[in-house]
Short mmCIF file of C-alpha atoms in Angstrom, two decimals:
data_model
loop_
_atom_site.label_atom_id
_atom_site.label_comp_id
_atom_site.label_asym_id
_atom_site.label_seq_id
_atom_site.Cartn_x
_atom_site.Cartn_y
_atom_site.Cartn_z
CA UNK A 27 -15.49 -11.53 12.73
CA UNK A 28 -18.14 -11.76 10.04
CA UNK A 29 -15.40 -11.03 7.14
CA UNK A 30 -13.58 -13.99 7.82
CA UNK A 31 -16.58 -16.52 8.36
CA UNK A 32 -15.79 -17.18 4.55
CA UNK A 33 -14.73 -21.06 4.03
CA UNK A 34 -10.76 -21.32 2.75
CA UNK A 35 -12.50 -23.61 0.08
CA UNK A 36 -14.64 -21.21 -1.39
CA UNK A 37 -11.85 -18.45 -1.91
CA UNK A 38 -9.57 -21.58 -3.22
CA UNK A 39 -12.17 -22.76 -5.84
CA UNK A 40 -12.79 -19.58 -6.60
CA UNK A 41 -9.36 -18.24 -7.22
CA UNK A 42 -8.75 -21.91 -9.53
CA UNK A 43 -11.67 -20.81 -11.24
CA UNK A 44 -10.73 -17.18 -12.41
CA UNK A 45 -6.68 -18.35 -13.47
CA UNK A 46 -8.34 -21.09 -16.00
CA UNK A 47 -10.44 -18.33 -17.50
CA UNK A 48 -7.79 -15.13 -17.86
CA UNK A 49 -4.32 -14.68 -17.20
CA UNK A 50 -2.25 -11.53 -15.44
CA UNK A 51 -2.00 -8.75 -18.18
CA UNK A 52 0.20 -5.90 -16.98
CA UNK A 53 1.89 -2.72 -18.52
CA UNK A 54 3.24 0.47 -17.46
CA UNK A 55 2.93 4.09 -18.68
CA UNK A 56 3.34 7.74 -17.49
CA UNK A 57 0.81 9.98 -16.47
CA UNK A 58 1.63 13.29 -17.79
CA UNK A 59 2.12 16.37 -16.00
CA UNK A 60 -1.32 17.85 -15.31
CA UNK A 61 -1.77 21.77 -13.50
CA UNK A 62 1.92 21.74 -12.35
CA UNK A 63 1.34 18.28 -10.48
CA UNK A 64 4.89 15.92 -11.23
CA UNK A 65 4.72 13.15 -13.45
CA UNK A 66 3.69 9.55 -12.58
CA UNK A 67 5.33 6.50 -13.59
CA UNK A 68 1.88 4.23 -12.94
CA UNK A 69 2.19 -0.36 -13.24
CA UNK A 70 -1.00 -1.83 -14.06
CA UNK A 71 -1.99 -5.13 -13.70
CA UNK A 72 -5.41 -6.68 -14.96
CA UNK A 73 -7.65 -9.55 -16.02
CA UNK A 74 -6.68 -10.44 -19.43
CA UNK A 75 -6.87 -12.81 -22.75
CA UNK A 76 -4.25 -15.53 -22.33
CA UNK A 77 -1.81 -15.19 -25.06
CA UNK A 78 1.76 -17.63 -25.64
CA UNK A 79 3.66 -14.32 -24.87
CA UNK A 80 4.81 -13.76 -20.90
CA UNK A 81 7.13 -12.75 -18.93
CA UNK A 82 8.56 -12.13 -15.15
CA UNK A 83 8.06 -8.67 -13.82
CA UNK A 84 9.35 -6.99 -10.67
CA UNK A 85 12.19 -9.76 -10.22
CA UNK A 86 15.48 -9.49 -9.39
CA UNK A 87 18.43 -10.79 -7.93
CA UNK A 88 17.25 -10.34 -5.01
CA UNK A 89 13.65 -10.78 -5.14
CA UNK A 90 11.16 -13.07 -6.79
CA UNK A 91 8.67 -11.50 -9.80
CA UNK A 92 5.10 -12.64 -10.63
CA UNK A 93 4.40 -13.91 -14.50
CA UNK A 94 2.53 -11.76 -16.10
CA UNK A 95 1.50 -11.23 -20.14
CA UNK A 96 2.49 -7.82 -21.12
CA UNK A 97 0.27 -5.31 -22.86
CA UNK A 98 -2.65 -8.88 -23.25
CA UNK A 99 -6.01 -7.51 -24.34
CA UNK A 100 -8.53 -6.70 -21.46
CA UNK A 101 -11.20 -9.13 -20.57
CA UNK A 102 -14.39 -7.44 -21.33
CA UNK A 103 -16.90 -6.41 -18.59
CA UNK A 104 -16.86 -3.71 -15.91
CA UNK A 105 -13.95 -4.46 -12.99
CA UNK A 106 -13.42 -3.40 -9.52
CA UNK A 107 -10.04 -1.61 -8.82
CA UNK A 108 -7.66 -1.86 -6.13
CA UNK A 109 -4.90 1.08 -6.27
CA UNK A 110 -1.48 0.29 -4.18
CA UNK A 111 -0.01 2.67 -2.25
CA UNK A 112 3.99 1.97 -1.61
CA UNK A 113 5.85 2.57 1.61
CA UNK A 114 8.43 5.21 2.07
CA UNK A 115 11.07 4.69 -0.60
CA UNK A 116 9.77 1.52 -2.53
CA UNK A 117 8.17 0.71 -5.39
CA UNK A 118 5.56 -0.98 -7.38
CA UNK A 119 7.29 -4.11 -7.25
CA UNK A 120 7.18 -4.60 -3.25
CA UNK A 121 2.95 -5.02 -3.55
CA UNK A 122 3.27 -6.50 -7.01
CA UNK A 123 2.84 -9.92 -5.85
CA UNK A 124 -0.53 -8.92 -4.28
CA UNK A 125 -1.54 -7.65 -7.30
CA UNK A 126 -1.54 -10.74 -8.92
CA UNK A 127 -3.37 -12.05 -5.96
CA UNK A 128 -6.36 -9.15 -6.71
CA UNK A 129 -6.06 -10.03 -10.27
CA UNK A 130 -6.99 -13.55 -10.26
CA UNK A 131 -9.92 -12.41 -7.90
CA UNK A 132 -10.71 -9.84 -11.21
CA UNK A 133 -9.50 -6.89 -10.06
CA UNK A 134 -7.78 -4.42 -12.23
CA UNK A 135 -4.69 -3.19 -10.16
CA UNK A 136 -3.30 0.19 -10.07
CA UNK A 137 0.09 1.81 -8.63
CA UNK A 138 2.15 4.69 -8.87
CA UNK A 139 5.36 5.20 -7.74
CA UNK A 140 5.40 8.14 -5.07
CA UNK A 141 8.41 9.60 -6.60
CA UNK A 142 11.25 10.98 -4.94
CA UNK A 143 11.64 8.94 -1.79
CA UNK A 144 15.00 6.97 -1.13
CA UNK A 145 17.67 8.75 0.12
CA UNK A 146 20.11 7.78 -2.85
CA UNK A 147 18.15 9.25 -5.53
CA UNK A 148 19.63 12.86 -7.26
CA UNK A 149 16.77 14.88 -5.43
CA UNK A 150 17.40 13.33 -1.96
CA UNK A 151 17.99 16.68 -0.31
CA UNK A 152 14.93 18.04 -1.66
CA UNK A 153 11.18 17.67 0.88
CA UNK A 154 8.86 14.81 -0.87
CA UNK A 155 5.71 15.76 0.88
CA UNK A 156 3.42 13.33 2.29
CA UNK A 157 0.64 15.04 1.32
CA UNK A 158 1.67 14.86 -2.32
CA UNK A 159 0.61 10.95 -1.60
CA UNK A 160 -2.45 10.87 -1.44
CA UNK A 161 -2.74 13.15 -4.90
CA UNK A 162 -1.08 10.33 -6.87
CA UNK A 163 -3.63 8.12 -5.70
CA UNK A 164 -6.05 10.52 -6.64
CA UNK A 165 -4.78 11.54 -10.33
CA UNK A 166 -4.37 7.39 -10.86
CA UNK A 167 -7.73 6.94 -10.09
CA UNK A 168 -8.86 9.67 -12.05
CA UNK A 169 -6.94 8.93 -15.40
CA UNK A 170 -8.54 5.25 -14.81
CA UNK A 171 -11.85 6.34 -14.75
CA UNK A 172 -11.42 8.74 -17.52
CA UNK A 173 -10.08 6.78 -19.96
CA UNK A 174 -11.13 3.13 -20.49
CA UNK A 175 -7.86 2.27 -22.86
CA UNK A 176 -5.92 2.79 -19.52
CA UNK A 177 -6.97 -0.89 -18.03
CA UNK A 178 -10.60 -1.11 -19.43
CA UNK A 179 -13.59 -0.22 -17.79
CA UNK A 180 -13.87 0.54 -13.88
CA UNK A 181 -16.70 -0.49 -11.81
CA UNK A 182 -16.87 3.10 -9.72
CA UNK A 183 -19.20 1.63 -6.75
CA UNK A 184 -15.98 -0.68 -6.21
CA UNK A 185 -12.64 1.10 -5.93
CA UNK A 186 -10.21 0.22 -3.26
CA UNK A 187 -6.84 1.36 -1.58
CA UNK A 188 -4.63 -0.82 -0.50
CA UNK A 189 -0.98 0.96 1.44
CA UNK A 190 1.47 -0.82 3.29
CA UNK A 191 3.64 1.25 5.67
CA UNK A 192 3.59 4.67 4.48
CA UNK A 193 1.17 3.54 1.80
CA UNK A 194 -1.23 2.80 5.06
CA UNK A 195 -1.20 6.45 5.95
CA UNK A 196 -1.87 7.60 2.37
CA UNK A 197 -4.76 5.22 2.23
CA UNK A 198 -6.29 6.46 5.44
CA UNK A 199 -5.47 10.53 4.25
CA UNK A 200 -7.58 9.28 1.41
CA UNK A 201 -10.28 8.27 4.02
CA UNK A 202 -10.62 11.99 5.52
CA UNK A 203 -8.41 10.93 8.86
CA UNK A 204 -6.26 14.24 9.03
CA UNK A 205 -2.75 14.35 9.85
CA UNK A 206 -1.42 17.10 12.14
CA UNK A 207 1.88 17.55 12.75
CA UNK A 208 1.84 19.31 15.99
CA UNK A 209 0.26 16.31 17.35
CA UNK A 210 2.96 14.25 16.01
CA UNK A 211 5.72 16.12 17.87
CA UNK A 212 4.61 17.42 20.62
CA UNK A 213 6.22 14.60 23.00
CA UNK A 214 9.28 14.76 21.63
CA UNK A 215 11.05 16.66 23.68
CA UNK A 216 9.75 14.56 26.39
CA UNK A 217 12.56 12.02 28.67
CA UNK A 218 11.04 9.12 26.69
CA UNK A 219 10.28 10.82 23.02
CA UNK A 220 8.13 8.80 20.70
CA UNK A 221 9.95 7.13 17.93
CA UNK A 222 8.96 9.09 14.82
CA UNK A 223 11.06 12.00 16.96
CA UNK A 224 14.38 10.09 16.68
CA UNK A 225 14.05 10.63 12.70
CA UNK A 226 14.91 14.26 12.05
CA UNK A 227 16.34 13.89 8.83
CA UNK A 228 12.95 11.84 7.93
CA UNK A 229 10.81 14.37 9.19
CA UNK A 230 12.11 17.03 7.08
CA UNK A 231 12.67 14.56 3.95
CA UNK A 232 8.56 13.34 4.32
CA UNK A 233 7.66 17.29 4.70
CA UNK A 234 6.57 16.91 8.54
CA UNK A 235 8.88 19.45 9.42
CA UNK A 236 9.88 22.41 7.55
CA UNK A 237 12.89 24.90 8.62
CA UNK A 238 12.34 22.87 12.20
CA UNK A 239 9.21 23.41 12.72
CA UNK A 240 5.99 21.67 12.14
CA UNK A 241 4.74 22.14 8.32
CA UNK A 242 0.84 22.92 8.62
CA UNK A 243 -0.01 21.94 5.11
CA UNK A 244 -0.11 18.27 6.39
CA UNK A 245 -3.57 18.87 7.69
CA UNK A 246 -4.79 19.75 4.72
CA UNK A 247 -8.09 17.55 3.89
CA UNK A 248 -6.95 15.08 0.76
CA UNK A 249 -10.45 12.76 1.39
CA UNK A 250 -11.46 10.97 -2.35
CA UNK A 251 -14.83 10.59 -2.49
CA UNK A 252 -14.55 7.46 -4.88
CA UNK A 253 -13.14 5.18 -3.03
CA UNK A 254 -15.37 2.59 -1.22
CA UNK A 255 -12.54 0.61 1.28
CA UNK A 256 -9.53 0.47 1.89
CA UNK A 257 -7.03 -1.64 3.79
CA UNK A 258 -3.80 -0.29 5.92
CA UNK A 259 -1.07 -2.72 6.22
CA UNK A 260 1.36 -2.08 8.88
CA UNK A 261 0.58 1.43 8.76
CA UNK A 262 2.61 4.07 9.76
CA UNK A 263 2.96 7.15 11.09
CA UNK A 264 -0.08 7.30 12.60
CA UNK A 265 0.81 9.03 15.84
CA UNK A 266 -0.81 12.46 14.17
CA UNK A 267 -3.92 11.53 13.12
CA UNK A 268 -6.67 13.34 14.99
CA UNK A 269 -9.07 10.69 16.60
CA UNK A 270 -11.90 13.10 15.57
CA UNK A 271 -10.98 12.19 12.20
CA UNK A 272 -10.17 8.75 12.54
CA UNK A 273 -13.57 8.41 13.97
CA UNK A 274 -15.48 10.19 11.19
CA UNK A 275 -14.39 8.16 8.43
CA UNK A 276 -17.68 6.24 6.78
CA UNK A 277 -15.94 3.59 4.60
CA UNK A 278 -14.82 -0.11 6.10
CA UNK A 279 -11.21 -0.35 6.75
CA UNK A 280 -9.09 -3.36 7.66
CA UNK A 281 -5.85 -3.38 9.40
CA UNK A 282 -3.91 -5.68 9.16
CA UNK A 283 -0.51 -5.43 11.73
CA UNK A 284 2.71 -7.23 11.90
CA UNK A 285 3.31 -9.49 15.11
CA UNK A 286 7.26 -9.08 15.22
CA UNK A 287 8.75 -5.78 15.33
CA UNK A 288 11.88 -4.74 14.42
CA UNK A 289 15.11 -2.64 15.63
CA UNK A 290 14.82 -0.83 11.89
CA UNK A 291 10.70 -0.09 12.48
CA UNK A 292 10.48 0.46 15.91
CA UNK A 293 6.81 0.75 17.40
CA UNK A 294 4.98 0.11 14.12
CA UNK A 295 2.73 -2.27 15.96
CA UNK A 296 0.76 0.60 18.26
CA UNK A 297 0.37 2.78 14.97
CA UNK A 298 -1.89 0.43 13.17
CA UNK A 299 -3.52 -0.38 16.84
CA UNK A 300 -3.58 3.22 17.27
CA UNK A 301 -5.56 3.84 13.68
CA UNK A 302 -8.08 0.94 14.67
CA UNK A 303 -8.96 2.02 18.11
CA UNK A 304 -10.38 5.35 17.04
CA UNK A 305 -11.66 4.57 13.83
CA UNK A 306 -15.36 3.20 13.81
CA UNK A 307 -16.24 -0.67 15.33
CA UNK A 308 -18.92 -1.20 13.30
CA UNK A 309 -17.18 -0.82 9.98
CA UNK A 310 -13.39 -1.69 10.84
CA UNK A 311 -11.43 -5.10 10.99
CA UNK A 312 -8.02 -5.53 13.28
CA UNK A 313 -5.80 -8.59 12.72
CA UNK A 314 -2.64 -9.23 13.84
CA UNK A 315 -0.24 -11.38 11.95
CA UNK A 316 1.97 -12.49 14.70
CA UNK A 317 4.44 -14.01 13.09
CA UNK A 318 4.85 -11.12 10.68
CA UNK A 319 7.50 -8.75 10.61
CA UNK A 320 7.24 -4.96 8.78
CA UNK A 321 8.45 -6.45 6.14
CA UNK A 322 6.60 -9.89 5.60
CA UNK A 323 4.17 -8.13 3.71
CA UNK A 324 6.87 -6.78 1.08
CA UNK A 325 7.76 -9.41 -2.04
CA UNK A 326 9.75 -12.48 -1.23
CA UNK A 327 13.08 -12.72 -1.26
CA UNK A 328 15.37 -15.22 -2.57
CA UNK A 329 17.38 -18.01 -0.71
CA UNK A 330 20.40 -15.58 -0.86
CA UNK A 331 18.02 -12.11 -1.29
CA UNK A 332 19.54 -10.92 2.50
CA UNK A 333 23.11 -11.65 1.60
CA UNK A 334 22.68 -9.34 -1.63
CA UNK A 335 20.53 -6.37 -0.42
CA UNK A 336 23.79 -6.07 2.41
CA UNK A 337 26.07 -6.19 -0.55
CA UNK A 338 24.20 -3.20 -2.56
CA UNK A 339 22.99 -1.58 0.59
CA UNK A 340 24.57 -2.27 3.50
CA UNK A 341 22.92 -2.54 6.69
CA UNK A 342 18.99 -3.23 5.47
CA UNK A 343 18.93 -7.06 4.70
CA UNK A 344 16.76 -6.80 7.34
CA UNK A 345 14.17 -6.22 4.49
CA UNK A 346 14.23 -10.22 4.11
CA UNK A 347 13.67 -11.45 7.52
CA UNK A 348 10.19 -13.09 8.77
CA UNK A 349 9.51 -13.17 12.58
CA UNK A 350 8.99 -16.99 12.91
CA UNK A 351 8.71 -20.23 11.76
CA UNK A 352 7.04 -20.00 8.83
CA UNK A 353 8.25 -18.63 5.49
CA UNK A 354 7.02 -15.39 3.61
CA UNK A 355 5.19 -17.18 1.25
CA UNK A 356 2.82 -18.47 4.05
CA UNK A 357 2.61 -15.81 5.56
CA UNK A 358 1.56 -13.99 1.93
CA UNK A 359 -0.98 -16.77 1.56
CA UNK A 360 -3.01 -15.37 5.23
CA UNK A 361 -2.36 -12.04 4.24
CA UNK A 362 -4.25 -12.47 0.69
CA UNK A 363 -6.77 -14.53 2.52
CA UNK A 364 -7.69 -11.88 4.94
CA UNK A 365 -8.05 -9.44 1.86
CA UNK A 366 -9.33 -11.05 -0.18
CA UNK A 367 -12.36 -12.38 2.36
CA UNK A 368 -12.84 -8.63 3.64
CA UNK A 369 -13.09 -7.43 -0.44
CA UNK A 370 -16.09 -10.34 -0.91
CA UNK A 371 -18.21 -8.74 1.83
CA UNK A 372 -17.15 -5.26 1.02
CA UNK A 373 -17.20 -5.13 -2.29
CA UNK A 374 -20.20 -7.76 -3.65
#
């Protein structure tokens, strides 16, 4: 409770504050191919000098962008960092309105795209191993740190992960919870099977299977050091952690869970209860959002956004739908207000 004791007024005056003094800088560049590891297309977004030059990134005609001012000069001073992890077979642009949330709050604001995860892309038969995840993070956060041209210089005692989804399990693989996936299966041949079991083609796409059988190099440890916090939004799969693990991790974590599930995400609800019942009391934060659906925390779509993701892709408008009354954008504005109010305690 003590993370959200924060008055509404203070984060409001202080987010005015920080958008008269800078504006959203943002550019994108590759991380090279380092030791065999594959290349990463990495978005950064940042405090920067306002200039007359801007422009609308990550918009579509589906989706709404944020305005940001490409390639501005960084803001001098040390900065915090926040790196976004995507969920399975998205993008940059799905978090890239929270970035500009984190930005106005001075955070720089990393993310790579985990390559290699939608099913229509040219390598779709090929494994994309989750544990290749958390090693984007990893090299991101190392190229950051190494290089201040990147996006300026980092503040090291404040680096933060943020995932949603899939990007929730990176972030806590980046914790030290381990992922086995023995325990992940091992009710699925059981009368009622748990969901992630009634994915086979999934399992073997994400690497959790392998010629049928469970791959072991998922519970390989992939703990950063570096990073201080990090937040799990509608994570998922957790089903495999090892509570041991999840109870061992000694940064703060908040969850943050979707109310409303969905026929398309079935049980996503009891993973991110699942990760905050064995991880540590004293140092995690639950909330449930109940009005939230898997994908309320995603960018928001247009008036007609549902009508033309069916028309590209049939069958997952679904991406656009809220689970009540109120719109995505209010929903966005209690999501950023719950991280944002965790990152001032956390990270002061």
């Amino acid at each position: 409770m003590r993370y959200f004791l924060l008055a509404a007024t203070v984060i409001l005056s202080t987010v005015a504050s920080a958008m008269a003094e800078s504006a959203i800088g943002f550019k994108q560049l590759e991380l090279p191919d380092d030791a065999g590891a594959r290349p990463l297309h990495l978005s950064l977004w940042y405090p920067a000098a306002s200039s007359e030059k801007s422009e609308m990134v990550g918009e579509n005609a589906a989706f709404y962008g944020l305005e940001v001012q490409p390639a501005a000069f960084f803001l001098a001073g040390s900065r915090p960092l926040v790196l976004l992890s995507h969920g399975f077979g998205g993008s940059w642009r799905n978090l890239n309105w929270i970035a500009g949330e984190l930005v106005q709050q001075g955070y720089v604001v990393a993310a790579p795209d985990h390559a290699g995860e939608s099913f229509t892309e040219e390598n779709a038969t090929e494994i994309v191993p989750l544990w290749e995840r958390p090693r984007d993070i990893s090299r991101t956060l190392t190229a950051l740190l190494d290089n201040d041209q990147l996006a300026g210089k980092i503040d090291r005692a404040r680096i933060v992960v943020i995932g949603h989804s899939l990007g929730g399990w990176t972030a806590m693989e980046l914790t030290g919870a381990r992922y086995s996936a023995e325990l992940a299966l091992k009710d699925c041949n059981a009368e009622k099977a748990p969901p992630q079991c009634k994915a086979p083609r999934l399992l073997a796409k994400v690497g959790i299977v392998n010629d049928g059988k469970a791959d072991p190099r998922l519970s390989m440890d992939l703990k950063d050091g570096r990073i201080r916090a990090v937040i799990a939004l509608d994570a998922g799969p957790a089903a495999g952690f090892l509570p041991e693990t999840l109870q061992r991790v000694d940064v703060p974590v908040l969850v943050l869970a979707a109310g409303v599930e969905t026929p398309e995400i079935a049980a996503i609800k009891a993973d991110s209860e699942y990760i905050a019942r064995h991880l540590p009391k004293a140092t995690t934060v639950y909330r449930e959002i109940p009005d939230a659906s898997h994908f309320s925390f995603m960018q928001i779509c247009k008036p007609n956004g549902e009508k033309i993701v069916e028309e590209l892709s049939p069958g997952e408008g679904f991406v656009c739908r809220d689970g009540g009354g109120r719109d995505r954008a209010a929903i966005h504005r209690q999501i950023a207000e719950a991280i944002i109010g965790f990152l001032k305690v956390e990270m002061h």
